[in-house]
Amino acid sequence: MSHRAKPIAFLLPSFEAIGAQRVAINLIKQLHQQGIALDIVVASGKGAYLNEIPAKVRVIDFHTPIEERVSSGSRIILPLMRYLQKEKPQALVSHFKIFNVVVVMAKTLAMSPVNLILVEHTSFSIAYEKRQKHYGIREEALPILRRWFYPRADAIVAVSKGLAQDLETYLRMQPGTVKTIYNPVIDESLLLKAKASVEHPWFQPGELPVILGVGRLTQEKDFPTLIRAFALVRQVKPARLVILGEGKERSKLNALIRELGLENDVELPGFASNPYADMARASAFVLSSYREGLPTVIIEAMAVGTPVVSTDCPNGPAEILDNGKYGELVAVGDSEAMAKAILKVLSGDSKSVDSSWLEQFTLASSAQNYLQLMAFPGSSQGTRVIGNG
């Protein structure tokens, strides 16, 4: 190396437009603005987010595409070892669940003192059941590997308190071992994008109220419950429903829309690069998921002043909405309760959000919390207990 300061490194699978990458890149941008030397170590440096990387942030591309399997992720162990031994970063942050196993292996084999921070966005128990169905016996070792390797990290971070408790139970760790740091969601860019003009005619002034859903069109988002709830809402009050996102459930959702006779009042426009402008003009934002890690879309809706209705699913909605103080919480899969909550919001009975409550979800707050973790030197004593989140 030259006289460049020891960097903080972020390990990513790619630059594809998915949630964990978005979180990491938001943090990287904020730390870059603070003049911190940064490396992005990426398995395969392809994807839409590559264009967002600041010019002075160094990208180390292993050119090794990986899949969501330990056997695939292990392909980066050797190049990561070499990186750690040569560049000697002061901290390494990993946001990808498969990498969170192999990165501990790489640190151990490299005998690196790097301060290793593992970040988890989803429930282990739920994700394991899903992966086991898909990959079968090949994934049987994953819980064992996690319980063996995770305690060797310097810190484990969960993106919600409920998720932190789930991880502690799964990993058989003492309460308080896993640190909670909310994802960086709110910044000036989000608020600026919310003010942009919208092209969709339904969001124009004088139109019917629009209920908005945002997310991948997948089973866990449970958009059928939202569509059925909307059908009940429309029996009482004229309104429209827009669901932004793309995914493999699109055809099933379209079939349900046709079945319920909602073709003229429901649209699935697909992925939106700027959903915040639509969100700011929606009469209600609804999250219908049956599981989450930390649903950032709720935070985004609160930030732009849109009333929220959400399922009380694990994990995150109740935390974000302060157990219903700042939005409506309904049971998972209950379309009737969801419809009642939506109608309540459309009647004008919505809850304002204190700006002080939103502060914990800002980019600046999240970045500062990560910097506090990185301030500690690497420890050979195993995972450090750093508060209850």
PDB file of N, CA, C and O in Angstrom, residues 81-105:
ATOM      1  N   MET A  81      -8.824 -13.736   1.995  1.00  0.00           N
ATOM      2  CA  MET A  81      -7.635 -13.895   2.838  1.00  0.00           C
ATOM      3  C   MET A  81      -6.498 -13.021   2.332  1.00  0.00           C
ATOM      4  O   MET A  81      -5.832 -12.320   3.101  1.00  0.00           O
ATOM      5  N   ARG A  82      -6.275 -13.087   1.015  1.00  0.00           N
ATOM      6  CA  ARG A  82      -5.176 -12.307   0.432  1.00  0.00           C
ATOM      7  C   ARG A  82      -5.415 -10.810   0.623  1.00  0.00           C
ATOM      8  O   ARG A  82      -4.481 -10.047   0.899  1.00  0.00           O
ATOM      9  N   TYR A  83      -6.666 -10.392   0.458  1.00  0.00           N
ATOM     10  CA  TYR A  83      -6.993  -8.977   0.658  1.00  0.00           C
ATOM     11  C   TYR A  83      -6.700  -8.550   2.096  1.00  0.00           C
ATOM     12  O   TYR A  83      -6.082  -7.501   2.332  1.00  0.00           O
ATOM     13  N   LEU A  84      -7.141  -9.336   3.052  1.00  0.00           N
ATOM     14  CA  LEU A  84      -6.936  -8.995   4.465  1.00  0.00           C
ATOM     15  C   LEU A  84      -5.453  -8.927   4.813  1.00  0.00           C
ATOM     16  O   LEU A  84      -5.016  -8.033   5.552  1.00  0.00           O
ATOM     17  N   GLN A  85      -4.670  -9.858   4.287  1.00  0.00           N
ATOM     18  CA  GLN A  85      -3.239  -9.891   4.593  1.00  0.00           C
ATOM     19  C   GLN A  85      -2.486  -8.738   3.934  1.00  0.00           C
ATOM     20  O   GLN A  85      -1.569  -8.169   4.526  1.00  0.00           O
ATOM     21  N   LYS A  86      -2.897  -8.345   2.737  1.00  0.00           N
ATOM     22  CA  LYS A  86      -2.188  -7.300   2.003  1.00  0.00           C
ATOM     23  C   LYS A  86      -2.616  -5.901   2.427  1.00  0.00           C
ATOM     24  O   LYS A  86      -1.775  -5.034   2.699  1.00  0.00           O
ATOM     25  N   GLU A  87      -3.935  -5.658   2.496  1.00  0.00           N
ATOM     26  CA  GLU A  87      -4.447  -4.306   2.695  1.00  0.00           C
ATOM     27  C   GLU A  87      -4.669  -3.951   4.163  1.00  0.00           C
ATOM     28  O   GLU A  87      -4.745  -2.780   4.515  1.00  0.00           O
ATOM     29  N   LYS A  88      -4.832  -4.966   5.014  1.00  0.00           N
ATOM     30  CA  LYS A  88      -4.962  -4.757   6.463  1.00  0.00           C
ATOM     31  C   LYS A  88      -6.010  -3.687   6.827  1.00  0.00           C
ATOM     32  O   LYS A  88      -5.700  -2.696   7.498  1.00  0.00           O
ATOM     33  N   PRO A  89      -7.268  -3.883   6.400  1.00  0.00           N
ATOM     34  CA  PRO A  89      -8.314  -2.909   6.762  1.00  0.00           C
ATOM     35  C   PRO A  89      -8.522  -2.885   8.273  1.00  0.00           C
ATOM     36  O   PRO A  89      -8.310  -3.890   8.955  1.00  0.00           O
ATOM     37  N   GLN A  90      -8.932  -1.733   8.784  1.00  0.00           N
ATOM     38  CA  GLN A  90      -9.159  -1.652  10.228  1.00  0.00           C
ATOM     39  C   GLN A  90     -10.493  -2.275  10.626  1.00  0.00           C
ATOM     40  O   GLN A  90     -10.668  -2.701  11.765  1.00  0.00           O
ATOM     41  N   ALA A  91     -11.445  -2.346   9.696  1.00  0.00           N
ATOM     42  CA  ALA A  91     -12.726  -2.984   9.970  1.00  0.00           C
ATOM     43  C   ALA A  91     -13.266  -3.582   8.680  1.00  0.00           C
ATOM     44  O   ALA A  91     -12.987  -3.100   7.582  1.00  0.00           O
ATOM     45  N   LEU A  92     -14.034  -4.652   8.839  1.00  0.00           N
ATOM     46  CA  LEU A  92     -14.677  -5.302   7.696  1.00  0.00           C
ATOM     47  C   LEU A  92     -16.135  -5.549   8.078  1.00  0.00           C
ATOM     48  O   LEU A  92     -16.431  -6.199   9.080  1.00  0.00           O
ATOM     49  N   VAL A  93     -17.051  -5.010   7.252  1.00  0.00           N
ATOM     50  CA  VAL A  93     -18.485  -5.130   7.507  1.00  0.00           C
ATOM     51  C   VAL A  93     -19.091  -6.028   6.435  1.00  0.00           C
ATOM     52  O   VAL A  93     -18.964  -5.758   5.240  1.00  0.00           O
ATOM     53  N   SER A  94     -19.763  -7.093   6.879  1.00  0.00           N
ATOM     54  CA  SER A  94     -20.388  -8.035   5.947  1.00  0.00           C
ATOM     55  C   SER A  94     -21.897  -8.008   6.141  1.00  0.00           C
ATOM     56  O   SER A  94     -22.395  -8.183   7.247  1.00  0.00           O
ATOM     57  N   HIS A  95     -22.639  -7.800   5.045  1.00  0.00           N
ATOM     58  CA  HIS A  95     -24.099  -7.680   5.102  1.00  0.00           C
ATOM     59  C   HIS A  95     -24.822  -8.883   4.505  1.00  0.00           C
ATOM     60  O   HIS A  95     -26.042  -8.855   4.400  1.00  0.00           O
ATOM     61  N   PHE A  96     -24.116  -9.915   4.122  1.00  0.00           N
ATOM     62  CA  PHE A  96     -24.741 -10.996   3.358  1.00  0.00           C
ATOM     63  C   PHE A  96     -24.655 -12.288   4.159  1.00  0.00           C
ATOM     64  O   PHE A  96     -23.575 -12.686   4.591  1.00  0.00           O
ATOM     65  N   LYS A  97     -25.799 -12.960   4.367  1.00  0.00           N
ATOM     66  CA  LYS A  97     -25.855 -14.059   5.335  1.00  0.00           C
ATOM     67  C   LYS A  97     -24.887 -15.201   5.030  1.00  0.00           C
ATOM     68  O   LYS A  97     -24.337 -15.791   5.957  1.00  0.00           O
ATOM     69  N   ILE A  98     -24.662 -15.517   3.761  1.00  0.00           N
ATOM     70  CA  ILE A  98     -23.706 -16.571   3.454  1.00  0.00           C
ATOM     71  C   ILE A  98     -22.281 -16.089   3.701  1.00  0.00           C
ATOM     72  O   ILE A  98     -21.445 -16.796   4.267  1.00  0.00           O
ATOM     73  N   PHE A  99     -21.985 -14.850   3.310  1.00  0.00           N
ATOM     74  CA  PHE A  99     -20.661 -14.292   3.567  1.00  0.00           C
ATOM     75  C   PHE A  99     -20.360 -14.212   5.061  1.00  0.00           C
ATOM     76  O   PHE A  99     -19.200 -14.266   5.474  1.00  0.00           O
ATOM     77  N   ASN A 100     -21.401 -14.085   5.880  1.00  0.00           N
ATOM     78  CA  ASN A 100     -21.182 -13.948   7.313  1.00  0.00           C
ATOM     79  C   ASN A 100     -20.599 -15.210   7.937  1.00  0.00           C
ATOM     80  O   ASN A 100     -20.109 -15.164   9.058  1.00  0.00           O
ATOM     81  N   VAL A 101     -20.665 -16.318   7.228  1.00  0.00           N
ATOM     82  CA  VAL A 101     -19.970 -17.537   7.660  1.00  0.00           C
ATOM     83  C   VAL A 101     -18.563 -17.559   7.093  1.00  0.00           C
ATOM     84  O   VAL A 101     -17.575 -17.700   7.816  1.00  0.00           O
ATOM     85  N   VAL A 102     -18.447 -17.368   5.776  1.00  0.00           N
ATOM     86  CA  VAL A 102     -17.145 -17.536   5.138  1.00  0.00           C
ATOM     87  C   VAL A 102     -16.175 -16.419   5.502  1.00  0.00           C
ATOM     88  O   VAL A 102     -14.957 -16.616   5.510  1.00  0.00           O
ATOM     89  N   VAL A 103     -16.681 -15.221   5.832  1.00  0.00           N
ATOM     90  CA  VAL A 103     -15.781 -14.126   6.181  1.00  0.00           C
ATOM     91  C   VAL A 103     -15.071 -14.408   7.503  1.00  0.00           C
ATOM     92  O   VAL A 103     -13.907 -14.022   7.693  1.00  0.00           O
ATOM     93  N   VAL A 104     -15.753 -15.102   8.422  1.00  0.00           N
ATOM     94  CA  VAL A 104     -15.096 -15.482   9.676  1.00  0.00           C
ATOM     95  C   VAL A 104     -14.004 -16.509   9.393  1.00  0.00           C
ATOM     96  O   VAL A 104     -12.914 -16.463   9.974  1.00  0.00           O
ATOM     97  N   MET A 105     -14.283 -17.426   8.489  1.00  0.00           N
ATOM     98  CA  MET A 105     -13.260 -18.403   8.085  1.00  0.00           C
ATOM     99  C   MET A 105     -12.035 -17.689   7.507  1.00  0.00           C
ATOM    100  O   MET A 105     -10.896 -17.998   7.853  1.00  0.00           O
TER     101      MET A 105
END
